[in-house]
Coordinates of C-alpha atoms and ligand atoms in Angstrom, one line a residue:
M1 CA -21.5 -31.8 -30.1
K2 CA -20.4 -35.4 -29.0
I3 CA -17.3 -35.5 -26.9
G4 CA -15.1 -38.1 -26.0
F5 CA -12.3 -38.0 -23.1
I6 CA -9.0 -39.6 -23.1
G7 CA -7.0 -39.9 -19.9
L8 CA -9.3 -40.6 -16.5
G9 CA -6.2 -40.2 -14.1
A10 CA -6.9 -37.8 -10.8
M11 CA -7.6 -34.8 -12.7
G12 CA -9.4 -36.5 -16.0
M13 CA -11.6 -38.6 -14.1
A14 CA -13.4 -35.4 -12.0
M15 CA -13.3 -33.5 -15.3
A16 CA -15.3 -35.8 -17.8
R17 CA -17.3 -36.6 -14.4
N18 CA -18.4 -32.9 -15.2
L19 CA -18.7 -33.1 -18.9
H20 CA -21.2 -35.5 -18.2
Q21 CA -23.5 -33.0 -16.4
T22 CA -23.7 -31.4 -19.3
G23 CA -25.1 -34.5 -21.3
L24 CA -22.4 -34.3 -23.9
L25 CA -20.0 -37.1 -22.8
V26 CA -20.6 -39.9 -25.2
A27 CA -17.5 -42.0 -24.7
A28 CA -14.1 -42.3 -22.8
W29 CA -10.9 -44.0 -23.0
N30 CA -8.2 -44.7 -20.5
R31 CA -5.0 -47.0 -21.2
T32 CA -5.7 -49.3 -18.0
P33 CA -9.2 -50.2 -19.0
D34 CA -10.8 -50.4 -15.8
K35 CA -11.2 -46.6 -15.5
A36 CA -13.3 -46.1 -18.8
Q37 CA -15.5 -49.1 -17.4
S38 CA -16.1 -47.4 -14.4
L39 CA -17.3 -44.3 -15.9
A40 CA -19.1 -46.1 -18.3
S41 CA -21.0 -48.1 -15.5
E42 CA -21.3 -44.0 -13.1
T43 CA -22.1 -42.1 -16.3
G44 CA -23.8 -44.6 -19.2
C45 CA -21.0 -43.3 -21.2
L46 CA -19.3 -45.8 -24.0
A47 CA -15.9 -47.4 -22.2
A48 CA -14.2 -47.2 -25.8
G49 CA -11.8 -50.5 -26.6
S50 CA -9.4 -48.5 -28.0
I51 CA -8.7 -44.6 -29.2
K52 CA -9.8 -45.5 -32.6
Q53 CA -13.2 -46.6 -31.5
L54 CA -13.4 -43.5 -29.3
A55 CA -12.4 -41.5 -32.2
S56 CA -15.3 -42.9 -34.7
N57 CA -17.8 -41.7 -32.1
V58 CA -17.0 -38.6 -31.2
D59 CA -16.2 -34.6 -33.2
V60 CA -14.4 -33.6 -29.8
C61 CA -11.8 -35.0 -27.9
V62 CA -10.5 -33.6 -24.4
L63 CA -7.3 -35.2 -23.7
C64 CA -5.6 -34.9 -19.8
V65 CA -2.7 -37.2 -19.7
S66 CA 0.4 -37.2 -18.2
A67 CA 3.8 -35.7 -20.2
D68 CA 4.7 -34.3 -23.5
A69 CA 6.1 -37.9 -25.0
D70 CA 2.1 -39.2 -23.9
V71 CA 0.0 -36.2 -25.7
L72 CA 2.0 -36.5 -28.8
E73 CA 1.4 -40.6 -28.7
V74 CA -1.9 -40.2 -28.2
V75 CA -2.6 -37.1 -30.8
G76 CA -1.0 -39.3 -33.2
E77 CA -3.7 -42.2 -32.9
L78 CA -6.2 -39.4 -33.2
C79 CA -5.0 -37.8 -36.4
R80 CA -5.3 -41.4 -38.1
S81 CA -9.1 -42.0 -36.5
L82 CA -11.2 -38.6 -36.2
E83 CA -13.2 -37.0 -38.9
S84 CA -11.9 -34.2 -40.9
G85 CA -13.3 -30.6 -39.3
A86 CA -13.0 -32.3 -35.4
L87 CA -11.5 -30.7 -32.5
V88 CA -8.8 -31.6 -29.9
I89 CA -8.4 -30.3 -26.9
D90 CA -5.6 -31.2 -24.6
C91 CA -5.7 -30.3 -20.9
S92 CA -2.5 -31.8 -20.1
T93 CA 0.9 -29.5 -19.0
V94 CA 3.3 -29.9 -21.7
A95 CA 5.5 -27.9 -23.4
A96 CA 4.4 -25.1 -25.9
A97 CA 6.5 -26.6 -28.2
T98 CA 4.7 -30.0 -28.3
A99 CA 1.1 -28.0 -28.1
R100 CA 2.4 -26.6 -31.3
Q101 CA 4.0 -29.8 -33.1
A102 CA 0.6 -31.6 -32.1
A103 CA -1.3 -28.8 -33.8
E104 CA 0.6 -28.9 -36.8
M105 CA 0.2 -33.0 -36.8
L106 CA -3.6 -32.5 -37.1
A107 CA -4.1 -29.5 -39.4
D108 CA -3.2 -31.9 -41.8
Q109 CA -6.3 -33.8 -41.5
N110 CA -8.1 -30.6 -41.0
I111 CA -8.5 -31.5 -37.7
G112 CA -8.4 -28.5 -35.3
F113 CA -6.6 -28.0 -31.7
L114 CA -6.7 -26.1 -28.4
D115 CA -4.0 -26.3 -25.6
C116 CA -5.9 -25.6 -22.5
P117 CA -4.1 -26.2 -19.5
V118 CA -5.4 -25.8 -16.0
S119 CA -5.0 -25.0 -12.7
G120 CA -6.7 -25.2 -9.9
G121 CA -5.7 -29.2 -8.6
T122 CA -7.7 -32.2 -7.8
E123 CA -10.3 -29.5 -5.8
G124 CA -11.0 -27.4 -9.0
A125 CA -11.1 -30.7 -11.0
H126 CA -14.2 -32.2 -8.5
N127 CA -16.0 -28.5 -8.1
A128 CA -15.8 -27.3 -11.7
T129 CA -13.7 -24.4 -10.4
L130 CA -10.6 -25.0 -12.6
S131 CA -8.7 -22.1 -14.1
I132 CA -8.3 -22.8 -17.9
I133 CA -5.9 -21.0 -20.0
V134 CA -6.4 -21.0 -23.8
G135 CA -3.8 -21.3 -26.7
G136 CA -5.6 -21.6 -30.6
E137 CA -7.8 -20.1 -32.9
I138 CA -10.6 -18.0 -32.2
D139 CA -13.3 -20.1 -34.2
N140 CA -11.7 -23.2 -32.2
V141 CA -12.2 -21.5 -28.8
T142 CA -15.8 -20.2 -29.5
K143 CA -16.9 -23.9 -30.0
A144 CA -15.1 -25.4 -27.1
M145 CA -16.7 -22.9 -24.4
P146 CA -19.5 -25.2 -23.4
I147 CA -16.6 -27.9 -23.1
L148 CA -14.5 -25.4 -20.9
N149 CA -17.4 -23.9 -19.0
A150 CA -18.3 -27.6 -17.5
M151 CA -14.9 -27.9 -16.2
G152 CA -14.1 -24.8 -15.2
K153 CA -14.9 -21.3 -13.7
R154 CA -12.5 -19.0 -15.3
I155 CA -11.1 -19.5 -19.1
V156 CA -8.9 -17.3 -20.3
H157 CA -8.1 -17.2 -24.4
I158 CA -4.2 -16.0 -24.1
G159 CA -3.5 -16.2 -28.3
A160 CA -2.3 -18.6 -30.7
V161 CA -1.3 -22.5 -30.4
G162 CA 0.9 -22.6 -27.7
S163 CA 0.3 -19.7 -25.5
G164 CA -1.9 -21.7 -23.2
Q165 CA 1.0 -24.1 -22.3
A166 CA 3.4 -21.3 -22.0
T167 CA 1.1 -19.0 -19.4
K168 CA 1.1 -22.5 -17.5
A169 CA 4.3 -22.3 -17.4
V170 CA 4.5 -18.8 -16.0
N171 CA 1.8 -19.8 -13.3
Q172 CA 4.6 -23.0 -12.5
I173 CA 7.5 -20.8 -12.0
A174 CA 6.0 -18.2 -9.8
V175 CA 3.9 -21.1 -7.6
A176 CA 8.0 -22.3 -7.0
G177 CA 8.6 -18.7 -6.0
I178 CA 5.3 -18.3 -3.4
N179 CA 6.2 -22.1 -2.1
Q180 CA 10.2 -21.1 -1.3
A181 CA 9.2 -17.7 0.3
V182 CA 6.2 -19.3 2.4
S183 CA 8.4 -22.7 3.5
E184 CA 11.5 -20.6 4.3
A185 CA 9.4 -17.7 6.3
L186 CA 7.6 -20.6 8.0
A187 CA 10.9 -22.6 8.6
F188 CA 12.3 -19.2 10.4
A189 CA 9.8 -18.7 12.2
A190 CA 9.6 -21.8 13.8
A191 CA 13.6 -21.8 14.6
E192 CA 12.7 -18.3 16.3
K193 CA 10.2 -20.2 17.9
L194 CA 7.6 -18.0 17.3
P195 CA 3.3 -19.2 18.2
L196 CA 3.6 -19.6 14.1
E197 CA -0.8 -19.9 13.9
K198 CA -0.4 -16.2 15.1
V199 CA 2.3 -15.8 12.9
I200 CA 0.7 -17.4 9.8
D201 CA -2.6 -14.7 11.6
A202 CA -0.4 -11.5 11.7
L203 CA 1.2 -12.5 7.9
G204 CA -2.3 -13.3 5.9
G205 CA -3.3 -9.7 6.2
G206 CA -0.3 -7.6 4.9
A207 CA 2.0 -7.9 2.0
A208 CA 3.2 -11.6 2.6
G209 CA -0.7 -12.9 2.5
S210 CA -1.2 -15.2 -0.2
W211 CA -3.7 -18.2 -1.2
F212 CA -0.7 -20.7 0.0
L213 CA 0.1 -19.1 3.2
A214 CA -3.4 -19.0 4.2
N215 CA -4.2 -23.0 2.5
R216 CA -0.8 -24.5 2.8
G217 CA 0.7 -22.8 5.9
P218 CA -1.4 -24.4 8.1
N219 CA -0.4 -28.0 7.1
M220 CA 3.4 -26.9 6.8
I221 CA 3.6 -26.4 10.2
R222 CA 1.6 -29.3 11.4
N223 CA 4.3 -31.0 9.3
E224 CA 1.3 -32.5 7.1
Y225 CA 1.4 -32.4 3.4
P226 CA -2.2 -33.8 1.9
L227 CA -2.3 -33.2 -2.0
G228 CA -2.5 -30.6 -3.4
F229 CA -0.3 -30.9 -6.0
R230 CA 2.5 -33.6 -6.3
V231 CA 6.1 -32.8 -5.9
T232 CA 7.1 -35.4 -8.9
L233 CA 4.0 -33.5 -11.3
H234 CA 5.7 -29.5 -10.1
S235 CA 9.1 -31.3 -10.8
K236 CA 7.6 -32.2 -14.0
D237 CA 6.6 -28.8 -15.1
L238 CA 9.6 -27.1 -14.1
N239 CA 11.7 -28.8 -16.1
I240 CA 9.4 -27.9 -19.1
C241 CA 10.1 -24.4 -17.6
R242 CA 13.5 -25.3 -17.6
D243 CA 14.1 -26.0 -21.1
M244 CA 11.6 -23.1 -21.9
A245 CA 14.2 -20.7 -20.7
A246 CA 17.1 -22.1 -22.2
V247 CA 16.0 -21.6 -25.4
H248 CA 16.2 -17.9 -24.2
G249 CA 19.8 -18.6 -23.3
V250 CA 19.0 -18.2 -19.5
Q251 CA 18.8 -20.2 -16.1
L252 CA 16.0 -19.3 -13.9
P253 CA 17.5 -19.4 -10.3
I254 CA 14.1 -20.1 -8.5
V255 CA 13.3 -22.8 -11.3
E256 CA 16.6 -24.5 -10.9
M257 CA 17.0 -24.4 -6.9
T258 CA 13.3 -25.6 -6.7
L259 CA 14.3 -28.8 -8.8
I260 CA 16.9 -29.4 -6.7
H261 CA 15.1 -29.1 -3.5
Y262 CA 12.0 -31.3 -4.9
Q263 CA 15.1 -34.1 -6.2
R264 CA 15.5 -34.0 -2.3
L265 CA 12.4 -34.8 -1.2
V266 CA 11.9 -37.4 -3.9
E267 CA 15.1 -38.9 -2.7
K268 CA 13.9 -39.1 0.9
G269 CA 10.5 -40.7 -0.5
F270 CA 8.1 -37.6 -0.4
G271 CA 7.7 -37.0 -3.9
D272 CA 4.1 -38.3 -3.7
E273 CA 3.4 -35.5 -1.2
D274 CA 2.3 -32.0 -2.0
I275 CA 4.6 -29.3 -2.9
S276 CA 4.3 -27.6 0.6
S277 CA 6.9 -30.3 1.9
L278 CA 9.0 -28.5 0.8
F279 CA 8.7 -26.9 4.5
R280 CA 11.1 -30.5 5.2
V281 CA 13.7 -29.0 3.3
K282 CA 14.1 -25.5 5.1
Q283 CA 13.6 -26.9 8.3
E284 CA 16.8 -29.1 7.9
L285 CA 18.3 -25.5 7.4
F286 CA 18.4 -24.9 10.9
S287 CA 18.6 -28.4 12.1
S288 CA 22.3 -27.7 13.5
S289 CA 21.3 -24.5 14.8
S290 CA 22.3 -23.8 18.6
T291 CA 19.8 -21.9 19.7
Ligands
NDP1 P1 -2.4 -39.1 -13.2 O1 -1.0 -39.9 -12.8 O2 -3.6 -39.4 -12.2 O3 -3.2 -39.5 -14.9 C1 -2.4 -39.4 -15.7 C2 -3.1 -40.0 -17.0 O4 -2.7 -40.3 -18.2 C3 -3.8 -41.6 -16.7 O5 -5.6 -42.1 -17.3 C4 -3.2 -42.2 -17.4 O6 -3.6 -43.8 -17.5 C5 -3.2 -41.6 -18.9 N1 -1.6 -41.7 -19.5 C6 -0.7 -41.4 -19.4 N2 0.3 -41.8 -20.1 C7 -0.4 -42.1 -21.3 C8 -0.2 -42.7 -22.7 N3 1.1 -42.8 -23.0 N4 -1.1 -43.0 -23.3 C9 -2.8 -43.1 -22.9 N5 -2.6 -42.7 -21.6 C10 -1.5 -42.1 -20.8 O7 -2.2 -37.5 -13.6 P2 -3.1 -36.0 -13.0 O8 -4.2 -36.7 -13.7 O9 -2.6 -35.5 -11.6 O10 -2.3 -35.3 -14.3 C11 -2.5 -35.0 -15.6 C12 -2.2 -33.9 -16.2 O11 -2.6 -32.6 -15.5 C13 -0.5 -33.7 -16.4 O12 0.0 -33.4 -17.3 C14 -0.7 -32.7 -14.7 O13 0.4 -32.1 -14.4 C15 -1.5 -31.7 -15.2 N6 -2.1 -30.9 -13.8 C16 -2.5 -32.3 -12.9 C17 -2.5 -31.3 -11.7 C18 -3.2 -32.2 -10.3 O14 -3.1 -31.6 -8.9 N7 -3.1 -33.7 -10.1 C19 -3.1 -29.8 -11.5 C20 -2.8 -29.4 -12.8 C21 -2.8 -29.6 -13.8 P3 -3.9 -44.7 -16.7 O15 -4.3 -44.9 -16.0 O16 -3.4 -46.0 -18.0 O17 -2.1 -44.8 -15.9

């Protein structure tokens, strides 16, 4: 297999480096060319000058770009340039409908498609410990496994194209709810003037214990919010969840409330912080408390 990588951002650069370790990475393209050039000088892969040039050198193309329109723009170009029989693996987080649209565009040229959104953040991308949620046909999944194993630790094939992105939406709703619960509970604990490190320790072993409490709680109580996962990116994902829920005629309370809270953070200049900065909003609830 000869692999090309498109989208060398915070996630993609680290994922491409891990693919290079397998010896399978042949070429990379990035909209801003210096990132591809820097990966090329580090790994010896080709810094493609265009998507067309990348596509003419590879038979599998991995994407990790920002949002729905970006995926469709890149896939449109790949449709015109990849050979019949090639495979596109999209690791961006987009709507399930976008994944199905991309798959249809590529199928017209006999090119396979898998939606493979990831979770585990930039730490997971660097350490090749991402969870990768896969939607698509089994033959394509089998072909992609060496690539996915190079970038992630837990690879789960959910079902048909789009089911990977739908499952990622499930994940993002759950993360919003956990963030709401932990940040609100710790703001309440602070208002009660409790020793917050001890509170986190006490809760950690019981029903309220969670990865988020253990890994983000200690930062929250110091009012520090290093990345992690950016507020603006989670907002993008929750807007996808909102649109998917609307198809069912439903508004999801956690999604709606979290979008409002994140908008407040963005307006105050905190949109690039980790999502645990929701604690700022929850602390404000107690700012006029008389006790
Ligand atoms: P970044 O903003 O760091 O990088 C985005 C990348 O996409 C850049 O390489 C950018 O190019 C490229 N890009 C954007 N639009 C286009 C376009 N129209 N055509 C070509 N290239 C384009 O984002 P991340 O790496 O953080 O995220 C990438 C994806 O992974 C997103 O969908 C995100 O939701 C998802 N994700 C992110 C996580 C995280 O913790 N950051 C965790 C899990 C998933 P350029 O360099 O020119 O701007």
